[in-house]
Amino acid sequence: MEELPGTDALPDPALSRLRLRHLTCFVAIAEERTLAGAAVRLGLSQPAVSKTLAELELVAGRRLVDRGRSGAALTDAGTRFLRHALEVTGAMASASQALVRESAPGVAPLRIGALPTVAGGVLARALARLHRERPHAWVQVVSAANPELVAALTAGRIDCAIGRMAEPSTMRGISFELLYTESLAVVARPGHPLAAAGADRPTDPAALRGYPLLVPESGTAPRLQADALLRSIGPGTATRCTETQSLTVARAVAVQSDAVWITSRHAVRLDVEQGWLTALDVPVPQNAEPVGILRRSRARPTDLAEEVFELIRASI
């Protein structure tokens, strides 16, 4: 019987049935360690994730993931396969970014989340430098509280975040790189009576009692720090404040009145450097909150992400 030409080059039967969605789903399961977590990250139902995994294991001819009450764990075969799956999905991501750059020169999308105090401080400084060097870089900034940032990062709605460490149970598959520890600042408009009064010596916190106070929202990390200062000002002070997470609102009130703003030091660094606000020499609690870069452990950052990370580090 005559052989068909090119028989040696016929595709591997497994390769012809393998799809990118199989690899993407498998990587998500490996990183999230639960099918439910992978479903949230991929925006799919859990049955759809289970079906896709079953298809992949049928193609592989062996079990790749052991499912149990404690979650999903890779088998030895799954562990070996993961390395190749990451290489393929990483290559596809790079190819996609290259196509975007080819179709729109200078465009490299990056979705980055940040705490409100970080978005208007450290991140803003880094982005200002980025746009001087790459005017057409495409960056989407999401400002939210830390739990929302961690959830968005886990689900793949953002690529990275500048935030705080969260409970270990919510940090699975997420790495944390410490950037700095955040302390409090007490600021007011230039020419504020307390600025002149405290020129030669620290201002007694009790002196703040006679002025309106702007503080972070209750339940946030900066507010927990601020509460210790509020207690030193006097009893009942915490119930006579304006609470806001908006830097825009707090800044506008502070520059137009005698209100004193208690907030994270990095959030008002630019304001003080530019002379829009004055730092008051008020003793503040020394406990500091760690702030850093959050990203998915196994995800390869894009060139733009790496550039932004470097700019953020340089902005501290």
mmCIF file of C-alpha atoms in Angstrom:
data_model
loop_
_atom_site.group_PDB
_atom_site.id
_atom_site.type_symbol
_atom_site.label_atom_id
_atom_site.label_comp_id
_atom_site.label_asym_id
_atom_site.label_seq_id
_atom_site.Cartn_x
_atom_site.Cartn_y
_atom_site.Cartn_z
ATOM 1 C CA MET A 1 0.000 0.000 0.000
ATOM 2 C CA GLU A 2 1.429 3.356 -1.028
ATOM 3 C CA GLU A 3 2.178 5.801 1.781
ATOM 4 C CA LEU A 4 0.711 9.260 1.639
ATOM 5 C CA PRO A 5 3.322 11.970 1.081
ATOM 6 C CA GLY A 6 4.340 13.844 4.233
ATOM 7 C CA THR A 7 3.051 11.162 6.628
ATOM 8 C CA ASP A 8 5.999 11.748 8.993
ATOM 9 C CA ALA A 9 4.844 15.373 9.453
ATOM 10 C CA LEU A 10 1.269 14.557 10.418
ATOM 11 C CA PRO A 11 0.346 16.475 13.583
ATOM 12 C CA ASP A 12 0.335 14.762 16.951
ATOM 13 C CA PRO A 13 -3.299 13.727 17.667
ATOM 14 C CA ALA A 14 -3.114 15.338 21.130
ATOM 15 C CA LEU A 15 -1.793 18.593 19.693
ATOM 16 C CA SER A 16 -4.630 18.805 17.194
ATOM 17 C CA ARG A 17 -7.176 18.613 20.044
ATOM 18 C CA LEU A 18 -5.382 20.979 22.427
ATOM 19 C CA ARG A 19 -6.729 24.526 22.630
ATOM 20 C CA LEU A 20 -5.453 27.691 24.298
ATOM 21 C CA ARG A 21 -8.534 27.750 26.543
ATOM 22 C CA HIS A 22 -7.420 24.390 27.989
ATOM 23 C CA LEU A 23 -4.016 25.820 28.917
ATOM 24 C CA THR A 24 -5.429 29.072 30.274
ATOM 25 C CA CYS A 25 -7.899 27.175 32.435
ATOM 26 C CA PHE A 26 -5.223 24.761 33.684
ATOM 27 C CA VAL A 27 -2.855 27.605 34.637
ATOM 28 C CA ALA A 28 -5.674 29.386 36.499
ATOM 29 C CA ILE A 29 -6.487 26.210 38.465
ATOM 30 C CA ALA A 30 -2.805 25.660 39.289
ATOM 31 C CA GLU A 31 -2.388 29.236 40.545
ATOM 32 C CA GLU A 32 -5.705 29.571 42.378
ATOM 33 C CA ARG A 33 -5.602 25.993 43.755
ATOM 34 C CA THR A 34 -9.375 25.707 43.569
ATOM 35 C CA LEU A 35 -11.757 25.308 40.644
ATOM 36 C CA ALA A 36 -13.985 27.957 42.192
ATOM 37 C CA GLY A 37 -11.112 30.442 42.335
ATOM 38 C CA ALA A 38 -10.181 29.692 38.723
ATOM 39 C CA ALA A 39 -13.800 30.225 37.690
ATOM 40 C CA VAL A 40 -13.891 33.671 39.326
ATOM 41 C CA ARG A 41 -10.579 34.636 37.740
ATOM 42 C CA LEU A 42 -11.649 33.523 34.263
ATOM 43 C CA GLY A 43 -15.193 34.865 34.534
ATOM 44 C CA LEU A 44 -16.654 31.393 33.966
ATOM 45 C CA SER A 45 -18.963 29.095 35.898
ATOM 46 C CA GLN A 46 -17.380 26.359 37.975
ATOM 47 C CA PRO A 47 -19.006 23.607 35.845
ATOM 48 C CA ALA A 48 -17.458 25.201 32.745
ATOM 49 C CA VAL A 49 -14.009 25.119 34.364
ATOM 50 C CA SER A 50 -14.535 21.502 35.439
ATOM 51 C CA LYS A 51 -15.598 20.541 31.905
ATOM 52 C CA THR A 52 -12.568 22.264 30.341
ATOM 53 C CA LEU A 53 -10.228 20.476 32.754
ATOM 54 C CA ALA A 54 -11.895 17.149 31.965
ATOM 55 C CA GLU A 55 -11.356 17.781 28.233
ATOM 56 C CA LEU A 56 -7.677 18.553 28.855
ATOM 57 C CA GLU A 57 -7.186 15.399 30.928
ATOM 58 C CA LEU A 58 -8.893 13.367 28.208
ATOM 59 C CA VAL A 59 -6.430 14.784 25.670
ATOM 60 C CA ALA A 60 -3.513 14.104 28.063
ATOM 61 C CA GLY A 61 -4.735 10.602 28.842
ATOM 62 C CA ARG A 62 -3.993 11.053 32.537
ATOM 63 C CA ARG A 63 -5.132 12.965 35.591
ATOM 64 C CA LEU A 64 -3.444 16.367 35.939
ATOM 65 C CA VAL A 65 -5.301 17.712 38.989
ATOM 66 C CA ASP A 66 -6.443 15.973 42.163
ATOM 67 C CA ARG A 67 -9.673 17.517 43.490
ATOM 68 C CA GLY A 68 -10.486 17.326 47.172
ATOM 69 C CA ARG A 69 -12.028 19.198 50.060
ATOM 70 C CA SER A 70 -8.835 21.166 50.570
ATOM 71 C CA GLY A 71 -8.847 22.372 46.952
ATOM 72 C CA ALA A 72 -7.117 21.361 43.733
ATOM 73 C CA ALA A 73 -3.565 19.995 43.787
ATOM 74 C CA LEU A 74 -1.454 19.134 40.755
ATOM 75 C CA THR A 75 -0.429 15.553 40.198
ATOM 76 C CA ASP A 76 3.161 14.797 39.227
ATOM 77 C CA ALA A 77 2.071 14.833 35.588
ATOM 78 C CA GLY A 78 0.261 18.136 36.169
ATOM 79 C CA THR A 79 3.353 19.686 37.740
ATOM 80 C CA ARG A 80 5.450 18.693 34.724
ATOM 81 C CA PHE A 81 2.800 19.977 32.329
ATOM 82 C CA LEU A 82 2.445 23.320 34.142
ATOM 83 C CA ARG A 83 5.885 24.515 33.052
ATOM 84 C CA HIS A 84 4.976 24.038 29.392
ATOM 85 C CA ALA A 85 1.511 25.550 29.837
ATOM 86 C CA LEU A 86 3.051 28.693 31.400
ATOM 87 C CA GLU A 87 5.504 28.989 28.519
ATOM 88 C CA VAL A 88 2.690 28.827 25.957
ATOM 89 C CA THR A 89 0.313 31.226 27.745
ATOM 90 C CA GLY A 90 3.196 33.617 28.417
ATOM 91 C CA ALA A 91 4.224 33.506 24.757
ATOM 92 C CA MET A 92 0.637 34.173 23.678
ATOM 93 C CA ALA A 93 0.448 37.184 26.010
ATOM 94 C CA SER A 94 3.702 38.536 24.585
ATOM 95 C CA ALA A 95 2.473 37.974 21.036
ATOM 96 C CA SER A 96 -0.762 39.787 21.830
ATOM 97 C CA GLN A 97 1.129 42.768 23.253
ATOM 98 C CA ALA A 98 3.384 42.816 20.191
ATOM 99 C CA LEU A 99 0.331 42.965 17.913
ATOM 100 C CA VAL A 100 -1.080 45.859 19.920
ATOM 101 C CA ARG A 101 2.212 47.717 19.651
ATOM 102 C CA GLU A 102 2.345 47.067 15.905
ATOM 103 C CA SER A 103 -1.206 48.292 15.324
ATOM 104 C CA ALA A 104 -0.831 51.294 17.639
ATOM 105 C CA PRO A 105 2.819 52.308 18.169
ATOM 106 C CA GLY A 106 3.651 53.154 21.762
ATOM 107 C CA VAL A 107 0.474 51.596 23.162
ATOM 108 C CA ALA A 108 0.966 48.945 25.847
ATOM 109 C CA PRO A 109 -2.073 48.570 28.114
ATOM 110 C CA LEU A 110 -1.527 48.143 31.837
ATOM 111 C CA ARG A 111 -4.352 47.827 34.391
ATOM 112 C CA ILE A 112 -3.043 48.892 37.781
ATOM 113 C CA GLY A 113 -4.932 49.240 41.040
ATOM 114 C CA ALA A 114 -3.928 51.494 43.912
ATOM 115 C CA LEU A 115 -5.075 52.599 47.321
ATOM 116 C CA PRO A 116 -6.530 56.144 47.231
ATOM 117 C CA THR A 117 -3.576 57.470 49.242
ATOM 118 C CA VAL A 118 -1.175 55.776 46.819
ATOM 119 C CA ALA A 119 -2.970 56.685 43.579
ATOM 120 C CA GLY A 120 -2.606 60.397 44.270
ATOM 121 C CA GLY A 121 0.897 60.094 45.702
ATOM 122 C CA VAL A 122 3.539 57.542 44.742
ATOM 123 C CA LEU A 123 1.689 56.227 41.683
ATOM 124 C CA ALA A 124 0.952 59.727 40.366
ATOM 125 C CA ARG A 125 4.648 60.623 40.601
ATOM 126 C CA ALA A 126 5.619 57.456 38.725
ATOM 127 C CA LEU A 127 3.025 58.011 35.983
ATOM 128 C CA ALA A 128 4.149 61.612 35.510
ATOM 129 C CA ARG A 129 7.650 60.334 34.764
ATOM 130 C CA LEU A 130 6.283 57.535 32.569
ATOM 131 C CA HIS A 131 4.349 59.944 30.359
ATOM 132 C CA ARG A 132 7.376 62.165 29.931
ATOM 133 C CA GLU A 133 9.291 59.162 28.628
ATOM 134 C CA ARG A 134 6.427 57.323 26.871
ATOM 135 C CA PRO A 135 3.687 59.868 26.109
ATOM 136 C CA HIS A 136 1.379 57.306 24.497
ATOM 137 C CA ALA A 137 1.607 54.548 27.114
ATOM 138 C CA TRP A 138 -1.891 53.249 27.860
ATOM 139 C CA VAL A 139 -2.496 52.810 31.597
ATOM 140 C CA GLN A 140 -5.807 52.183 33.355
ATOM 141 C CA VAL A 141 -5.786 53.132 37.056
ATOM 142 C CA VAL A 142 -8.346 51.707 39.477
ATOM 143 C CA SER A 143 -8.483 53.339 42.918
ATOM 144 C CA ALA A 144 -10.051 51.179 45.638
ATOM 145 C CA ALA A 145 -9.701 49.900 49.184
ATOM 146 C CA ASN A 146 -7.277 47.035 49.784
ATOM 147 C CA PRO A 147 -9.842 44.157 49.891
ATOM 148 C CA GLU A 148 -11.251 45.272 46.531
ATOM 149 C CA LEU A 149 -7.756 45.504 45.040
ATOM 150 C CA VAL A 150 -6.845 41.967 46.174
ATOM 151 C CA ALA A 151 -10.144 40.600 44.826
ATOM 152 C CA ALA A 152 -9.690 42.355 41.478
ATOM 153 C CA LEU A 153 -6.111 41.087 41.190
ATOM 154 C CA THR A 154 -7.143 37.518 42.032
ATOM 155 C CA ALA A 155 -9.945 37.643 39.468
ATOM 156 C CA GLY A 156 -7.635 39.021 36.774
ATOM 157 C CA ARG A 157 -9.494 42.327 36.420
ATOM 158 C CA ILE A 158 -6.245 44.213 37.075
ATOM 159 C CA ASP A 159 -2.646 43.255 36.316
ATOM 160 C CA CYS A 160 -1.044 44.512 39.518
ATOM 161 C CA ALA A 161 -1.731 46.769 42.473
ATOM 162 C CA ILE A 162 -0.023 49.050 44.952
ATOM 163 C CA GLY A 163 -1.537 48.132 48.282
ATOM 164 C CA ARG A 164 -1.058 46.365 51.598
ATOM 165 C CA MET A 165 -0.639 42.782 52.727
ATOM 166 C CA ALA A 166 -3.983 41.088 53.310
ATOM 167 C CA GLU A 167 -5.079 37.990 55.215
ATOM 168 C CA PRO A 168 -3.047 34.950 54.049
ATOM 169 C CA SER A 169 -6.228 33.180 52.927
ATOM 170 C CA THR A 170 -6.887 35.948 50.374
ATOM 171 C CA MET A 171 -3.274 36.180 49.186
ATOM 172 C CA ARG A 172 -2.993 32.757 47.549
ATOM 173 C CA GLY A 173 -1.160 33.122 44.271
ATOM 174 C CA ILE A 174 -0.274 36.771 45.015
ATOM 175 C CA SER A 175 3.213 38.068 45.823
ATOM 176 C CA PHE A 176 4.024 41.186 47.850
ATOM 177 C CA GLU A 177 7.101 43.367 47.343
ATOM 178 C CA LEU A 178 7.596 45.915 50.122
ATOM 179 C CA LEU A 179 8.060 49.475 48.875
ATOM 180 C CA TYR A 180 7.872 51.507 52.081
ATOM 181 C CA THR A 181 6.190 51.769 55.460
ATOM 182 C CA GLU A 182 3.547 54.480 55.624
ATOM 183 C CA SER A 183 3.322 56.896 58.547
ATOM 184 C CA LEU A 184 1.012 59.822 59.229
ATOM 185 C CA ALA A 185 1.325 63.472 58.278
ATOM 186 C CA VAL A 186 -0.577 66.424 59.714
ATOM 187 C CA VAL A 187 -0.929 69.244 57.178
ATOM 188 C CA ALA A 188 -2.754 72.536 56.754
ATOM 189 C CA ARG A 189 -2.822 75.522 54.420
ATOM 190 C CA PRO A 190 0.218 77.829 54.257
ATOM 191 C CA GLY A 191 -0.159 80.555 56.854
ATOM 192 C CA HIS A 192 -2.287 78.419 59.150
ATOM 193 C CA PRO A 193 -2.106 79.666 62.786
ATOM 194 C CA LEU A 194 -0.633 76.358 63.955
ATOM 195 C CA ALA A 195 2.161 76.556 61.381
ATOM 196 C CA ALA A 196 3.418 79.817 62.902
ATOM 197 C CA ALA A 197 2.812 78.691 66.473
ATOM 198 C CA GLY A 198 4.837 75.523 66.009
ATOM 199 C CA ALA A 199 7.766 77.081 64.175
ATOM 200 C CA ASP A 200 10.166 76.703 67.117
ATOM 201 C CA ARG A 201 8.855 73.584 68.865
ATOM 202 C CA PRO A 202 6.497 70.638 68.205
ATOM 203 C CA THR A 203 2.802 71.429 68.396
ATOM 204 C CA ASP A 204 0.883 69.767 71.224
ATOM 205 C CA PRO A 205 -1.791 67.492 69.649
ATOM 206 C CA ALA A 206 -4.326 69.078 72.021
ATOM 207 C CA ALA A 207 -3.931 72.312 70.032
ATOM 208 C CA LEU A 208 -5.728 70.631 67.104
ATOM 209 C CA ARG A 209 -8.904 70.536 69.174
ATOM 210 C CA GLY A 210 -9.786 74.093 68.149
ATOM 211 C CA TYR A 211 -9.784 73.363 64.400
ATOM 212 C CA PRO A 212 -11.868 71.238 61.999
ATOM 213 C CA LEU A 213 -10.177 67.905 61.312
ATOM 214 C CA LEU A 214 -10.086 65.906 58.080
ATOM 215 C CA VAL A 215 -9.389 62.183 58.594
ATOM 216 C CA PRO A 216 -9.468 58.923 56.573
ATOM 217 C CA GLU A 217 -12.615 56.815 56.578
ATOM 218 C CA SER A 218 -13.267 54.495 59.503
ATOM 219 C CA GLY A 219 -11.956 50.943 59.036
ATOM 220 C CA THR A 220 -9.042 51.888 56.770
ATOM 221 C CA ALA A 221 -5.400 51.363 57.760
ATOM 222 C CA PRO A 222 -4.601 55.124 57.816
ATOM 223 C CA ARG A 223 -7.619 55.685 60.065
ATOM 224 C CA LEU A 224 -6.407 53.078 62.535
ATOM 225 C CA GLN A 225 -3.180 55.064 62.765
ATOM 226 C CA ALA A 226 -5.077 58.364 62.994
ATOM 227 C CA ASP A 227 -7.310 57.096 65.811
ATOM 228 C CA ALA A 228 -4.328 56.959 68.177
ATOM 229 C CA LEU A 229 -3.604 60.615 67.396
ATOM 230 C CA LEU A 230 -7.287 61.554 67.796
ATOM 231 C CA ARG A 231 -7.323 60.004 71.260
ATOM 232 C CA SER A 232 -4.359 62.173 72.266
ATOM 233 C CA ILE A 233 -6.182 65.294 71.054
ATOM 234 C CA GLY A 234 -9.050 64.732 73.464
ATOM 235 C CA PRO A 235 -12.103 62.572 74.208
ATOM 236 C CA GLY A 236 -14.835 62.537 71.582
ATOM 237 C CA THR A 237 -12.570 64.007 68.886
ATOM 238 C CA ALA A 238 -13.246 61.136 66.466
ATOM 239 C CA THR A 239 -16.946 62.040 66.317
ATOM 240 C CA ARG A 240 -16.237 65.669 65.366
ATOM 241 C CA CYS A 241 -14.272 65.064 62.157
ATOM 242 C CA THR A 242 -14.916 65.080 58.434
ATOM 243 C CA GLU A 243 -14.141 61.584 57.132
ATOM 244 C CA THR A 244 -13.163 61.025 53.503
ATOM 245 C CA GLN A 245 -10.954 58.790 51.389
ATOM 246 C CA SER A 246 -10.948 61.382 48.606
ATOM 247 C CA LEU A 247 -7.663 63.255 48.421
ATOM 248 C CA THR A 248 -9.367 65.775 46.137
ATOM 249 C CA VAL A 249 -12.040 66.619 48.706
ATOM 250 C CA ALA A 250 -9.640 66.767 51.666
ATOM 251 C CA ARG A 251 -7.109 68.883 49.759
ATOM 252 C CA ALA A 252 -9.750 71.361 48.563
ATOM 253 C CA VAL A 253 -11.152 71.816 52.080
ATOM 254 C CA ALA A 254 -7.695 72.174 53.653
ATOM 255 C CA VAL A 255 -6.435 74.855 51.252
ATOM 256 C CA GLN A 256 -9.639 76.912 51.605
ATOM 257 C CA SER A 257 -10.055 76.830 55.388
ATOM 258 C CA ASP A 258 -8.331 76.329 58.718
ATOM 259 C CA ALA A 259 -9.109 72.601 58.644
ATOM 260 C CA VAL A 260 -6.215 70.317 59.603
ATOM 261 C CA TRP A 261 -5.752 67.224 57.466
ATOM 262 C CA ILE A 262 -4.483 63.988 59.046
ATOM 263 C CA THR A 263 -3.520 61.494 56.346
ATOM 264 C CA SER A 264 -0.774 59.217 54.998
ATOM 265 C CA ARG A 265 2.532 61.010 54.549
ATOM 266 C CA HIS A 266 3.080 59.916 50.944
ATOM 267 C CA ALA A 267 -0.405 61.089 49.980
ATOM 268 C CA VAL A 268 0.518 64.731 50.616
ATOM 269 C CA ARG A 269 4.213 64.638 49.754
ATOM 270 C CA LEU A 270 3.694 66.530 46.488
ATOM 271 C CA ASP A 271 1.403 69.083 48.178
ATOM 272 C CA VAL A 272 4.076 69.898 50.749
ATOM 273 C CA GLU A 273 6.919 69.950 48.192
ATOM 274 C CA GLN A 274 4.971 72.349 45.954
ATOM 275 C CA GLY A 275 3.984 74.578 48.858
ATOM 276 C CA TRP A 276 0.239 73.962 48.452
ATOM 277 C CA LEU A 277 0.103 72.665 52.027
ATOM 278 C CA THR A 278 2.351 72.952 55.069
ATOM 279 C CA ALA A 279 3.396 70.047 57.294
ATOM 280 C CA LEU A 280 2.651 70.761 60.959
ATOM 281 C CA ASP A 281 5.166 69.555 63.528
ATOM 282 C CA VAL A 282 2.718 67.413 65.490
ATOM 283 C CA PRO A 283 3.973 64.208 67.186
ATOM 284 C CA VAL A 284 2.274 61.259 65.482
ATOM 285 C CA PRO A 285 2.119 57.537 66.361
ATOM 286 C CA GLN A 286 5.205 55.660 65.184
ATOM 287 C CA ASN A 287 3.411 52.502 64.049
ATOM 288 C CA ALA A 288 3.815 52.205 60.277
ATOM 289 C CA GLU A 289 1.809 50.318 57.652
ATOM 290 C CA PRO A 290 3.701 48.389 54.922
ATOM 291 C CA VAL A 291 2.803 49.317 51.335
ATOM 292 C CA GLY A 292 4.039 47.365 48.333
ATOM 293 C CA ILE A 293 3.517 45.934 44.870
ATOM 294 C CA LEU A 294 0.942 43.152 44.636
ATOM 295 C CA ARG A 295 0.937 40.871 41.596
ATOM 296 C CA ARG A 296 -0.002 37.341 40.624
ATOM 297 C CA SER A 297 2.944 35.116 41.500
ATOM 298 C CA ARG A 298 3.086 33.122 38.279
ATOM 299 C CA ALA A 299 2.102 35.894 35.856
ATOM 300 C CA ARG A 300 4.911 37.384 33.815
ATOM 301 C CA PRO A 301 4.775 41.201 33.974
ATOM 302 C CA THR A 302 4.798 43.055 30.668
ATOM 303 C CA ASP A 303 7.615 45.386 29.711
ATOM 304 C CA LEU A 304 5.372 48.340 30.566
ATOM 305 C CA ALA A 305 4.553 46.870 33.979
ATOM 306 C CA GLU A 306 8.242 46.390 34.751
ATOM 307 C CA GLU A 307 8.935 49.972 33.693
ATOM 308 C CA VAL A 308 6.164 51.301 35.936
ATOM 309 C CA PHE A 309 7.425 49.192 38.851
ATOM 310 C CA GLU A 310 10.894 50.722 38.441
ATOM 311 C CA LEU A 311 9.437 54.225 38.330
ATOM 312 C CA ILE A 312 7.387 53.543 41.459
ATOM 313 C CA ARG A 313 10.474 52.279 43.309
ATOM 314 C CA ALA A 314 12.347 55.414 42.229
ATOM 315 C CA SER A 315 9.492 57.632 43.469
ATOM 316 C CA ILE A 316 9.718 56.509 47.096
#
